[in-house]
Amino acid sequence: KEKSFVEEPPELELKDLTSHLEYAFFEDSNKLSVIISKNLKVDEREALLNVLKSYKRAIAWKISDIKGIDLRFCTHKILMEDDYKPVVQSQRRPVGEPNSLCS
């Protein structure tokens, strides 16, 4: 079975955030992160992080962390050729089906 992010956190690539947001970390290792507002007071920040830490196993860090979800039903691969061109296809209706927009 695949380990959850809580048991085995990955190395993070932290991206630049907008000026009103900042990263906060659950552990000293800087691996389990959340994005919070910079405008929080110190006591609000600590209270928020304490609540999030107490429920960190309930947070779905990735789809395999969600209990009761079978990954075979939730994941698929889209294989594309190197020279693919994205195309928008219109939705097809069976012949004789009334157009719901016109009725």
XYZ file of N, CA and C in Angstrom:
309
model
N 0.844 -1.196 0.000
C 0.000 0.000 0.000
C 0.877 1.242 0.000
N 0.444 2.214 -0.740
C 1.169 3.478 -0.832
C 1.046 4.244 0.481
N 2.164 4.829 0.922
C 2.145 5.600 2.173
C 1.529 6.970 1.939
N 0.880 7.489 2.965
C 0.254 8.809 2.849
C 1.321 9.896 2.978
N 0.953 11.105 2.615
C 1.875 12.232 2.736
C 2.228 12.506 4.190
N 1.321 12.192 5.113
C 1.597 12.422 6.529
C 2.701 11.483 6.995
N 2.639 10.210 6.558
C 3.650 9.233 6.958
C 4.980 9.471 6.265
N 4.921 9.865 5.013
C 6.138 10.060 4.223
C 5.992 11.311 3.349
N 6.219 12.490 3.940
C 6.038 13.731 3.174
C 7.057 13.849 2.048
N 6.636 14.359 0.906
C 7.558 14.530 -0.218
C 8.378 15.803 -0.069
N 9.410 15.900 -0.883
C 10.156 17.151 -0.961
C 9.268 18.161 -1.680
N 9.198 19.360 -1.160
C 8.315 20.369 -1.738
C 9.069 21.348 -2.616
N 8.393 21.776 -3.655
C 8.895 22.871 -4.477
C 7.986 24.056 -4.179
N 8.458 24.963 -3.349
C 7.638 26.099 -2.940
C 7.660 27.171 -4.016
N 6.476 27.619 -4.379
C 6.353 28.638 -5.411
C 6.103 29.988 -4.760
N 6.379 31.039 -5.495
C 6.105 32.386 -4.992
C 4.606 32.566 -4.815
N 4.229 33.165 -3.701
C 2.823 33.421 -3.410
C 2.533 34.904 -3.545
N 1.265 35.230 -3.653
C 0.893 36.640 -3.685
C 1.229 37.272 -2.340
N 1.232 38.575 -2.298
C 1.737 39.296 -1.127
C 0.928 39.060 0.147
N -0.321 38.641 0.052
C -1.143 38.451 1.252
C -1.163 37.003 1.758
N -0.402 36.110 1.107
C -0.363 34.703 1.513
C 1.042 34.293 1.924
N 1.112 33.245 2.760
C 2.410 32.696 3.162
C 2.263 31.205 3.412
N 3.390 30.513 3.384
C 3.412 29.095 3.723
C 3.521 28.946 5.235
N 2.831 27.953 5.764
C 2.989 27.557 7.162
C 3.227 26.051 7.140
N 4.056 25.578 8.048
C 4.437 24.169 8.040
C 3.983 23.477 9.308
N 3.569 22.221 9.162
C 3.109 21.434 10.306
C 4.270 20.885 11.121
N 5.353 20.604 10.457
C 6.497 19.977 11.117
C 7.721 20.874 10.956
N 8.719 20.615 11.772
C 9.962 21.385 11.672
C 10.705 21.093 10.375
N 10.386 19.959 9.751
C 11.105 19.554 8.550
C 10.689 20.334 7.303
N 9.711 21.240 7.446
C 9.222 22.037 6.316
C 8.692 21.175 5.174
N 8.029 20.068 5.525
C 7.510 19.190 4.478
C 5.999 19.227 4.343
N 5.264 19.271 5.436
C 3.802 19.349 5.341
C 3.408 20.817 5.424
N 2.968 21.367 4.304
C 2.699 22.802 4.274
C 1.241 23.105 3.973
N 0.821 24.261 4.415
C -0.473 24.835 4.059
C -0.223 26.296 3.708
N -1.145 26.861 2.972
C -1.043 28.277 2.618
C -2.070 29.027 3.444
N -1.600 30.035 4.165
C -2.485 30.809 5.038
C -2.317 32.301 4.749
N -3.189 33.078 5.320
C -3.142 34.530 5.151
C -2.014 35.131 5.992
N -1.330 36.105 5.440
C -0.310 36.837 6.200
C -0.944 37.804 7.182
N -2.222 38.081 7.003
C -2.905 39.073 7.825
C -3.370 38.533 9.174
N -3.125 37.267 9.459
C -3.543 36.707 10.745
C -2.659 37.229 11.867
N -3.259 37.446 13.025
C -2.475 37.795 14.211
C -1.747 36.539 14.670
N -0.725 36.698 15.484
C 0.089 35.571 15.935
C -0.775 34.509 16.612
N -1.677 34.935 17.506
C -2.512 33.957 18.204
C -3.509 33.283 17.256
N -4.005 34.008 16.247
C -4.905 33.407 15.258
C -4.160 32.377 14.408
N -2.928 32.732 14.029
C -2.098 31.820 13.232
C -1.829 30.538 14.006
N -1.434 30.674 15.275
C -1.145 29.500 16.099
C -2.391 28.648 16.303
N -3.540 29.294 16.534
C -4.792 28.553 16.720
C -5.165 27.787 15.449
N -5.032 28.444 14.302
C -5.333 27.790 13.033
C -4.424 26.590 12.812
N -3.129 26.770 13.021
C -2.191 25.667 12.817
C -2.434 24.530 13.801
N -2.802 24.842 15.040
C -3.107 23.785 16.008
C -4.308 22.956 15.566
N -5.341 23.627 15.064
C -6.520 22.895 14.576
C -6.149 22.042 13.369
N -5.427 22.619 12.427
C -5.031 21.865 11.238
C -4.134 20.684 11.600
N -3.211 20.881 12.537
C -2.337 19.784 12.970
C -3.141 18.657 13.596
N -4.152 19.014 14.391
C -4.932 17.972 15.062
C -5.760 17.161 14.062
N -6.047 17.736 12.899
C -6.826 17.026 11.882
C -6.005 16.691 10.642
N -4.683 16.698 10.747
C -3.868 16.540 9.544
C -4.065 15.201 8.854
N -4.462 14.159 9.579
C -4.733 12.875 8.925
C -6.041 12.916 8.141
N -6.918 13.845 8.450
C -8.193 13.963 7.731
C -8.050 14.778 6.451
N -6.972 15.536 6.335
C -6.755 16.357 5.146
C -6.291 15.446 4.017
N -6.919 15.566 2.880
C -6.547 14.742 1.730
C -5.378 15.405 1.008
N -4.181 15.049 1.392
C -2.986 15.621 0.777
C -2.864 15.143 -0.661
N -3.301 13.922 -0.892
C -3.374 13.369 -2.244
C -4.518 12.363 -2.255
N -4.924 11.930 -3.414
C -6.135 11.121 -3.521
C -6.023 9.797 -2.773
N -4.822 9.234 -2.668
C -4.670 7.962 -1.957
C -4.841 8.122 -0.449
N -4.822 9.355 0.055
C -5.045 9.589 1.483
C -6.524 9.533 1.861
N -7.416 9.606 0.877
C -8.845 9.597 1.169
C -9.275 8.160 1.416
N -9.751 7.886 2.612
C -10.151 6.530 2.965
C -11.395 6.135 2.184
N -11.410 4.885 1.705
C -12.567 4.370 0.987
C -12.558 4.649 -0.502
N -11.531 5.326 -0.999
C -11.447 5.615 -2.430
C -10.511 4.596 -3.068
N -11.014 3.881 -4.062
C -10.203 2.918 -4.795
C -9.514 3.664 -5.934
N -8.201 3.679 -5.913
C -7.451 4.453 -6.911
C -7.698 3.977 -8.335
N -8.081 2.704 -8.502
C -8.336 2.208 -9.860
C -9.508 2.938 -10.502
N -10.424 3.451 -9.685
C -11.573 4.161 -10.225
C -11.312 5.655 -10.365
N -10.254 6.147 -9.790
C -10.023 7.597 -9.755
C -8.859 8.054 -10.605
N -8.091 7.142 -11.112
C -6.928 7.565 -11.883
C -6.965 6.962 -13.279
N -6.454 7.677 -14.206
C -6.314 7.199 -15.569
C -5.169 7.968 -16.213
N -4.667 7.403 -17.269
C -3.585 8.060 -17.988
C -4.098 8.485 -19.351
N -3.698 9.638 -19.758
C -4.011 10.106 -21.101
C -2.695 10.091 -21.870
N -2.618 9.201 -22.824
C -1.407 9.086 -23.627
C -1.569 9.961 -24.866
N -0.601 10.814 -25.108
C -0.666 11.708 -26.257
C 0.591 11.554 -27.090
N 0.400 11.747 -28.360
C 1.533 11.743 -29.272
C 2.348 13.016 -29.052
N 3.619 12.970 -29.405
C 4.469 14.148 -29.247
C 3.963 15.339 -30.061
N 3.345 15.063 -31.203
C 2.915 16.148 -32.085
C 1.395 16.367 -32.042
N 0.769 16.116 -30.900
C -0.688 16.250 -30.798
C -1.115 17.713 -30.912
N -2.329 17.893 -31.388
C -2.932 19.230 -31.448
C -4.253 19.157 -30.688
N -4.435 19.987 -29.653
C -5.694 19.943 -28.911
C -6.862 20.383 -29.799
N -7.968 19.664 -29.693
C -9.145 19.943 -30.506
C -10.362 19.960 -29.597
N -11.224 20.939 -29.788
C -12.485 20.992 -29.049
C -13.540 20.317 -29.908
N -14.183 19.292 -29.350
C -15.223 18.591 -30.091
C -16.578 18.955 -29.510
N -17.539 19.205 -30.405
C -18.880 19.525 -29.921
C -19.543 18.257 -29.398
N -20.489 18.446 -28.494
C -21.191 17.315 -27.914
C -22.161 16.768 -28.951
N -22.201 15.448 -29.089
C -23.078 14.828 -30.081
C -24.339 14.338 -29.404
N -25.460 14.526 -30.095
C -26.746 14.045 -29.588
C -27.238 12.940 -30.516
N -27.870 11.923 -29.940
C -28.453 10.885 -30.799
C -29.538 11.492 -31.695
N -29.692 10.940 -32.883
C -30.690 11.430 -33.834
C -32.072 11.304 -33.205
N -32.871 12.333 -33.334
C -34.230 12.303 -32.817
C -34.361 12.784 -31.388
N -33.246 13.035 -30.684
C -33.325 13.526 -29.306
C -33.634 15.012 -29.345
N -34.654 15.450 -28.611
C -34.983 16.881 -28.639
C -33.867 17.718 -28.025
N -33.708 18.902 -28.553
C -32.709 19.826 -28.037
C -33.275 20.476 -26.777
N -32.639 20.222 -25.636
C -33.164 20.720 -24.367
C -33.134 22.241 -24.280
N -32.315 22.889 -25.063
C -32.246 24.343 -25.026
C -33.432 24.985 -25.738
N -34.035 24.267 -26.674
C -35.120 24.832 -27.475
C -36.500 24.447 -26.962
N -36.602 23.523 -26.019
C -37.929 23.083 -25.580
C -38.464 23.884 -24.440
